[in-house]
Each structure stands twice: as structure tokens, then as C-alpha cells.
């Protein structure tokens, strides 16, 4: 068994369950006001955004349609290449729809940039990007999402959907992983 107590691997809690719940409620209220009469198509980028996405959708008090896309970044190096391969595409046509792309974290920003370009090419009525966490020091400001939950320092964060080697996604908070876990 790989891990017996995931909490032992956490150096510090960056955002508690309550802080996350409160911020997601604010984002949901903002999107409700903006999309009340637009019947938006809300897109989850699997897998990291899954918890944020479902909580955010529950906080949007308007008609909406849910769909999911699974992608994989690949390239020569360990870093995201920004070239995104679709593993599972949307089930729905987005042409003429108001689309909201929901992402868990922007690191280099290349995944979201590529997905935005890809989905824009399908001619939606509008497209907005929402991310929970933004490592703003790691990318140019023009790559930032339209709506962001929290700006964070360049630390290895896990929990609330974010993983290391597939683990820690189910932690209810967002924490900084101890260096010795991944070094
Ligand atoms: C993570 C995260 C973003 C992307 C951010 O996905 O969920 O999609 O990396 O990195 P970038 O801004 O440098 O492109 P990952 O490939 O780890 O897949 P996962 O969501 O299934 O964990």
C-alpha cells in the first residue's frame, strides 16, 4: 500500500474546506448573475477540476448544462508542452452556446490556453475560463483565466482534486506537499 495517512505528507494547509467553500460560493454567485438567462454549457477538465467543478455547478442557481473533457499534455520534457491531446471529447456540440471552461489550476497556463483555442474554433457564442488556483508567478498575465479563485505561490499543492502521482485528490482542503514526498 502506497500511503497510510495522506495528512502526514502535508507541510501546511493553504486553503481550508471553509475557505474553499466560501470562495466557490462567491464565484458561483458571480456566474449566476452573469449567466442567468444564457443556459451555459459548463465544461469540466478532468480530472483535477472535478471537485471544484461539481461544487461550483451546485452554487450556480440557474439552468446550465454539464459536460466533461479529458486531456493529456505531452512533449519531450517533464513540463506541460501545451499541446493537448483529447482523451475524451465533449459529448455536446458547443457551437452557438455560452461556454464556461472550469480548470483546477493554472501552472504554465499552456493547457488552458490550448483548450481555449480549441474550443473557440468550434464557434461558441462566448467562452469564459474559470480556475480555482493560479500560480501567477509561473506564467504571463495574459494567460490568466477570466475568473480566478485564489492566486497562489509556486508550491506543490494537492487536495480538492489536485494530485501527486494520482494520490491526494480526495483531501478536502488544499495543502502544500512536503518536499521529501516528491524529491
Ligand atoms: C494539471 C491541471 C491542469 C494542468 C495545468 O492537469 O489539472 O489541467 O495540469 O498545467 P499547465 O498550466 O502547466 O498546463 P494534469 O495533466 O496533471 O491532469 P489531471 O487534471 O488529471 O491531474
Short mmCIF file of C-alpha atoms and ligand atoms in Angstrom, two decimals:
data_model
loop_
_atom_site.label_atom_id
_atom_site.label_comp_id
_atom_site.label_asym_id
_atom_site.label_seq_id
_atom_site.Cartn_x
_atom_site.Cartn_y
_atom_site.Cartn_z
CA UNK A 1 0.00 0.00 0.00
CA UNK A 2 1.47 3.37 -1.05
CA UNK A 3 0.11 5.67 1.66
CA UNK A 4 -1.45 5.00 5.04
CA UNK A 5 -2.13 8.56 6.18
CA UNK A 6 -2.05 11.19 3.48
CA UNK A 7 -2.28 14.02 6.00
CA UNK A 8 1.23 13.17 7.26
CA UNK A 9 2.60 14.20 3.86
CA UNK A 10 1.17 17.71 4.05
CA UNK A 11 3.51 20.53 5.09
CA UNK A 12 0.82 23.17 5.58
CA UNK A 13 -2.80 23.84 4.71
CA UNK A 14 -3.09 26.62 2.14
CA UNK A 15 -6.90 26.77 1.98
CA UNK A 16 -9.24 25.07 4.42
CA UNK A 17 -12.54 23.43 3.49
CA UNK A 18 -14.36 26.50 4.78
CA UNK A 19 -12.20 28.94 2.80
CA UNK A 20 -12.75 26.91 -0.36
CA UNK A 21 -16.50 26.64 0.23
CA UNK A 22 -16.79 30.37 0.78
CA UNK A 23 -14.79 31.33 -2.33
CA UNK A 24 -16.61 28.81 -4.54
CA UNK A 25 -19.92 30.26 -3.34
CA UNK A 26 -18.73 33.74 -4.37
CA UNK A 27 -17.68 32.51 -7.80
CA UNK A 28 -20.99 30.68 -8.19
CA UNK A 29 -22.96 33.81 -7.32
CA UNK A 30 -20.95 35.84 -9.82
CA UNK A 31 -21.57 33.30 -12.58
CA UNK A 32 -25.26 33.02 -11.66
CA UNK A 33 -25.68 36.76 -12.15
CA UNK A 34 -23.80 36.72 -15.43
CA UNK A 35 -25.38 33.60 -16.98
CA UNK A 36 -28.91 33.65 -15.50
CA UNK A 37 -30.60 33.77 -18.91
CA UNK A 38 -27.87 32.13 -21.01
CA UNK A 39 -28.25 28.41 -20.25
CA UNK A 40 -24.44 27.99 -20.25
CA UNK A 41 -22.55 24.82 -21.08
CA UNK A 42 -20.14 24.30 -18.19
CA UNK A 43 -17.11 22.20 -19.12
CA UNK A 44 -15.03 20.25 -16.60
CA UNK A 45 -11.43 19.48 -17.49
CA UNK A 46 -10.82 16.07 -15.95
CA UNK A 47 -9.57 15.03 -13.56
CA UNK A 48 -8.16 17.77 -11.35
CA UNK A 49 -11.13 20.12 -11.67
CA UNK A 50 -13.71 17.50 -10.66
CA UNK A 51 -14.36 18.64 -7.05
CA UNK A 52 -14.23 22.35 -7.89
CA UNK A 53 -16.49 21.81 -10.89
CA UNK A 54 -19.25 19.95 -9.09
CA UNK A 55 -19.22 22.38 -6.15
CA UNK A 56 -19.23 25.38 -8.50
CA UNK A 57 -22.14 24.00 -10.54
CA UNK A 58 -24.12 23.48 -7.33
CA UNK A 59 -23.53 27.13 -6.45
CA UNK A 60 -24.84 28.33 -9.82
CA UNK A 61 -28.52 28.97 -9.33
CA UNK A 62 -29.53 28.94 -12.97
CA UNK A 63 -30.17 26.49 -15.79
CA UNK A 64 -26.91 25.02 -17.02
CA UNK A 65 -25.66 22.03 -18.95
CA UNK A 66 -22.74 19.92 -17.73
CA UNK A 67 -20.14 18.23 -19.92
CA UNK A 68 -16.67 16.77 -19.45
CA UNK A 69 -13.44 16.68 -21.41
CA UNK A 70 -10.34 14.64 -20.60
CA UNK A 71 -7.00 15.76 -21.95
CA UNK A 72 -3.37 14.85 -21.74
CA UNK A 73 -0.43 17.18 -22.23
CA UNK A 74 2.57 15.59 -23.79
CA UNK A 75 6.01 16.60 -25.00
CA UNK A 76 9.68 15.82 -24.66
CA UNK A 77 10.16 17.30 -21.19
CA UNK A 78 8.51 16.86 -17.83
CA UNK A 79 6.74 20.20 -18.21
CA UNK A 80 3.42 20.57 -19.96
CA UNK A 81 4.10 21.15 -23.64
CA UNK A 82 0.82 22.95 -24.12
CA UNK A 83 -0.04 20.55 -26.89
CA UNK A 84 -3.18 18.89 -25.65
CA UNK A 85 -4.36 15.51 -26.79
CA UNK A 86 -8.05 14.85 -26.33
CA UNK A 87 -8.66 11.59 -24.48
CA UNK A 88 -12.39 12.10 -24.08
CA UNK A 89 -14.07 14.85 -26.04
CA UNK A 90 -17.25 16.70 -25.10
CA UNK A 91 -20.48 14.85 -25.82
CA UNK A 92 -22.14 18.10 -26.83
CA UNK A 93 -21.77 20.49 -29.73
CA UNK A 94 -20.76 23.90 -28.34
CA UNK A 95 -21.49 25.90 -31.48
CA UNK A 96 -23.63 28.89 -30.57
CA UNK A 97 -23.52 28.04 -26.83
CA UNK A 98 -22.19 30.11 -23.96
CA UNK A 99 -19.28 28.01 -22.70
CA UNK A 100 -17.58 28.15 -19.30
CA UNK A 101 -14.34 26.14 -19.03
CA UNK A 102 -13.58 25.08 -15.46
CA UNK A 103 -9.99 24.25 -14.52
CA UNK A 104 -8.41 23.46 -11.16
CA UNK A 105 -5.02 25.14 -11.57
CA UNK A 106 -3.06 27.26 -13.99
CA UNK A 107 0.63 26.49 -13.78
CA UNK A 108 2.38 27.31 -17.05
CA UNK A 109 -1.08 28.13 -18.43
CA UNK A 110 -0.44 26.19 -21.62
CA UNK A 111 -3.17 23.59 -21.10
CA UNK A 112 -5.88 26.20 -20.64
CA UNK A 113 -4.54 28.33 -23.48
CA UNK A 114 -4.65 25.41 -25.88
CA UNK A 115 -8.09 24.26 -24.76
CA UNK A 116 -9.47 27.76 -25.08
CA UNK A 117 -8.18 27.95 -28.64
CA UNK A 118 -9.51 24.51 -29.48
CA UNK A 119 -13.00 25.17 -28.13
CA UNK A 120 -13.08 28.67 -29.63
CA UNK A 121 -12.55 27.10 -33.05
CA UNK A 122 -15.90 25.33 -32.61
CA UNK A 123 -17.64 28.73 -32.70
CA UNK A 124 -19.33 29.06 -29.32
CA UNK A 125 -21.43 32.20 -28.67
CA UNK A 126 -18.99 33.07 -25.88
CA UNK A 127 -16.27 31.42 -23.88
CA UNK A 128 -15.06 32.12 -20.35
CA UNK A 129 -12.33 30.42 -18.35
CA UNK A 130 -12.59 29.86 -14.61
CA UNK A 131 -9.80 28.41 -12.49
CA UNK A 132 -9.62 27.78 -8.78
CA UNK A 133 -5.88 28.32 -8.34
CA UNK A 134 -3.49 30.50 -10.28
CA UNK A 135 0.30 30.15 -9.92
CA UNK A 136 0.66 33.64 -11.30
CA UNK A 137 4.46 33.74 -10.96
CA UNK A 138 4.73 30.86 -13.46
CA UNK A 139 3.11 32.46 -16.50
CA UNK A 140 2.44 35.71 -18.33
CA UNK A 141 -0.57 37.62 -17.12
CA UNK A 142 -2.36 37.39 -20.48
CA UNK A 143 -2.68 33.61 -19.96
CA UNK A 144 -4.65 34.08 -16.72
CA UNK A 145 -8.24 32.83 -16.50
CA UNK A 146 -11.14 35.26 -16.76
CA UNK A 147 -12.19 34.33 -13.23
CA UNK A 148 -9.88 33.01 -10.52
CA UNK A 149 -10.47 31.62 -7.03
CA UNK A 150 -7.08 32.16 -5.43
CA UNK A 151 -3.65 33.29 -6.58
CA UNK A 152 -1.03 31.02 -5.04
CA UNK A 153 2.76 30.90 -4.71
CA UNK A 154 4.85 28.45 -6.72
CA UNK A 155 4.42 25.49 -4.34
CA UNK A 156 3.47 21.87 -4.96
CA UNK A 157 -0.18 21.82 -3.93
CA UNK A 158 -2.50 18.83 -3.60
CA UNK A 159 -6.04 18.10 -2.43
CA UNK A 160 -9.55 19.09 -3.51
CA UNK A 161 -8.93 17.37 -6.84
CA UNK A 162 -5.22 18.09 -7.26
CA UNK A 163 -2.91 15.11 -7.19
CA UNK A 164 0.64 13.91 -6.92
CA UNK A 165 1.12 10.64 -8.83
CA UNK A 166 -2.64 10.12 -8.70
CA UNK A 167 -2.93 10.43 -4.91
CA UNK A 168 -4.19 13.12 -2.52
CA UNK A 169 -7.10 14.24 -4.73
CA UNK A 170 -9.59 13.30 -2.01
CA UNK A 171 -8.15 15.57 0.68
CA UNK A 172 -10.94 18.06 1.49
CA UNK A 173 -8.53 21.00 1.72
CA UNK A 174 -5.67 22.32 -0.43
CA UNK A 175 -2.26 21.76 1.11
CA UNK A 176 1.41 22.10 0.29
CA UNK A 177 3.07 18.71 -0.19
CA UNK A 178 6.23 18.04 1.83
CA UNK A 179 9.32 18.18 -0.36
CA UNK A 180 10.53 14.75 0.73
CA UNK A 181 7.41 13.13 -0.75
CA UNK A 182 8.32 14.05 -4.31
CA UNK A 183 12.09 14.66 -4.22
C1 LIG B 1 -2.96 19.65 -14.42
C2 LIG B 1 -4.08 20.63 -14.12
C3 LIG B 1 -4.17 21.45 -15.38
C4 LIG B 1 -2.74 21.47 -15.88
C5 LIG B 1 -2.10 22.78 -15.52
O1 LIG B 1 -3.50 18.57 -15.13
O2 LIG B 1 -5.29 19.95 -13.84
O3 LIG B 1 -5.01 20.86 -16.33
O4 LIG B 1 -2.05 20.40 -15.23
O5 LIG B 1 -0.79 22.85 -16.02
P1 LIG B 1 -0.32 23.94 -17.07
O6 LIG B 1 -0.95 25.25 -16.71
O7 LIG B 1 1.19 23.96 -16.89
O8 LIG B 1 -0.69 23.48 -18.44
P2 LIG B 1 -2.81 17.14 -15.22
O9 LIG B 1 -2.18 16.99 -16.58
O10 LIG B 1 -1.92 16.92 -14.03
O11 LIG B 1 -4.06 16.15 -15.18
P3 LIG B 1 -5.19 15.95 -14.05
O12 LIG B 1 -6.08 17.15 -14.11
O13 LIG B 1 -5.89 14.71 -14.49
O14 LIG B 1 -4.50 15.82 -12.72
#
